[in-house]
Short mmCIF file of C-alpha atoms in Angstrom, two decimals:
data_model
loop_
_atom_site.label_atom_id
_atom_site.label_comp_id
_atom_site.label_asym_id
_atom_site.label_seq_id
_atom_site.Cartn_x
_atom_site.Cartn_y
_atom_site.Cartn_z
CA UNK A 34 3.98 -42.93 -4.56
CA UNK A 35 7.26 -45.14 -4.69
CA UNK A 36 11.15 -43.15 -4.49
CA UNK A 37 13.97 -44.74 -5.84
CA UNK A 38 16.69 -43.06 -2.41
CA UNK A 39 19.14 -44.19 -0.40
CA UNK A 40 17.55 -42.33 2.33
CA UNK A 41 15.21 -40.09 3.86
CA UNK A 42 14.29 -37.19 6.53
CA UNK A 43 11.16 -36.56 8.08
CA UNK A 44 11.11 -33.55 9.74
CA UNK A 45 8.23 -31.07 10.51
CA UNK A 46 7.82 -27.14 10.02
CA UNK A 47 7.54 -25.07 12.48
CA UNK A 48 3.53 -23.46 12.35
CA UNK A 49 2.20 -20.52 13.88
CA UNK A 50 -1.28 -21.72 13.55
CA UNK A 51 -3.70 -22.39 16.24
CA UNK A 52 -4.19 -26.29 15.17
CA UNK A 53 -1.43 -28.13 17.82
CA UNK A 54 -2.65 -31.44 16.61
CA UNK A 55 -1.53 -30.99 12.85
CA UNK A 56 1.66 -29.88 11.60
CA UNK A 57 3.04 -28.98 8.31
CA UNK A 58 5.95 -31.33 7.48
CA UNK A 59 8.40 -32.59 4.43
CA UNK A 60 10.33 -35.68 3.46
CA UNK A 61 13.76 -35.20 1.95
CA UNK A 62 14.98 -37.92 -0.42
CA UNK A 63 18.71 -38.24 -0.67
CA UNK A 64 21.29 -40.61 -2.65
CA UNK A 65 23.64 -41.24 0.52
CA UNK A 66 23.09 -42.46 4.50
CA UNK A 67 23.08 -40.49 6.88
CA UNK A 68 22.08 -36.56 5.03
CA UNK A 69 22.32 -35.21 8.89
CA UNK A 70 25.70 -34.96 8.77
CA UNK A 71 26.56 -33.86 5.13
CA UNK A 72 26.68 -30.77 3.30
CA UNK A 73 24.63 -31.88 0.32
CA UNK A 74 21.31 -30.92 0.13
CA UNK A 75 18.47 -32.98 -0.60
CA UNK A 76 17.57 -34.57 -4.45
CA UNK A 77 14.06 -34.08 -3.81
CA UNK A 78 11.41 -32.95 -1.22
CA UNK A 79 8.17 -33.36 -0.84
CA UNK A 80 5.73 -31.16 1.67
CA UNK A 81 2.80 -32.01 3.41
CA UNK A 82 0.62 -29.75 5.43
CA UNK A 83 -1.93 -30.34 8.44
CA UNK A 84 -0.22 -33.67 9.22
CA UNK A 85 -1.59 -35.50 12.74
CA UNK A 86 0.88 -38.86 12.44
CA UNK A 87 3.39 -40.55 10.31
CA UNK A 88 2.93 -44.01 10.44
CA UNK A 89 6.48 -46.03 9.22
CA UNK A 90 6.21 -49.96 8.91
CA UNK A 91 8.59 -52.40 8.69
CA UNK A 92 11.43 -49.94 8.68
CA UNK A 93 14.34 -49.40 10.60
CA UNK A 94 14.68 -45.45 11.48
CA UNK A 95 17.11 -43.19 13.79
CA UNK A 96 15.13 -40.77 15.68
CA UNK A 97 17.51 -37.14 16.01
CA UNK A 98 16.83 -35.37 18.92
CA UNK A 99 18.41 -32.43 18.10
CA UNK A 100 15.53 -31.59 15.71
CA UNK A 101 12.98 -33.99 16.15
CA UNK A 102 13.83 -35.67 13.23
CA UNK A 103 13.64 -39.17 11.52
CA UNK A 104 16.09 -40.82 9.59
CA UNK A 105 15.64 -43.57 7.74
CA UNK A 106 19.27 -45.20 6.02
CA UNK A 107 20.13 -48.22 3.54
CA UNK A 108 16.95 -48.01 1.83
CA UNK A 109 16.03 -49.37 -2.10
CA UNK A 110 13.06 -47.99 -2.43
CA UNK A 111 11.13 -45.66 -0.12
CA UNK A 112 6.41 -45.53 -0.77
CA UNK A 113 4.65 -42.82 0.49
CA UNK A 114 1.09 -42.40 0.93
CA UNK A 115 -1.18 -39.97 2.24
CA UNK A 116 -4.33 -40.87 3.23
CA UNK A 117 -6.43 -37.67 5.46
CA UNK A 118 -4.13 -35.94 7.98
CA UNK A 119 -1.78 -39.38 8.15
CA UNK A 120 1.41 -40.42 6.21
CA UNK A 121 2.06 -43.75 5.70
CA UNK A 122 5.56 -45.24 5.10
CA UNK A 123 6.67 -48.27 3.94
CA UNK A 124 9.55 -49.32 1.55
CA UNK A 125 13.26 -51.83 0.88
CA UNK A 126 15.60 -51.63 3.14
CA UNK A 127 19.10 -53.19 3.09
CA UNK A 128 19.70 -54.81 6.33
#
């Protein structure tokens, strides 16, 4: 599915299930760079769970290691698509 966002933040959830190899997770879609360090919450989220990998292509990112997450800034347009336990992200990025 394609996001009209400025950026986005791929984080995982913590689980208390037995399963180590898959994780629940969310991306949160948000109209400026850099949501890390604001106080405005995200336009839209979408959640995911049993995830193995999330495969990004072509896209710059910023990997926080505070919380193990991904940002990803300066985008036009973000596509999502999950295909079994694996995310796949592609999308327009202003460079």
């Amino acid at each position: 599915m394609k996001y009209k966002t400025k950026s986005v933040l791929i984080a995982r959830k913590k689980s208390y299930e037995d399963d180590f190899s898959h994780r629940p997770c969310f991306i949160s879609f948000f109209d400026e760079n850099n949501p890390h360090l604001s106080i405005e919450g995200p336009k839209d989220v979408v959640e995911y769970s049993k995830i193995h990998k999330v495969v990004i292509n072509g896209l710059d990112v910023n990997y926080l290691l505070p919380g193990n997450d991904i940002v990803i800034n300066d985008l036009e347009e973000i596509e999502i698509e999950e295909r079994g336990d694996h995310i796949y992200v592609n999308g327009k990025q202003k460079k």
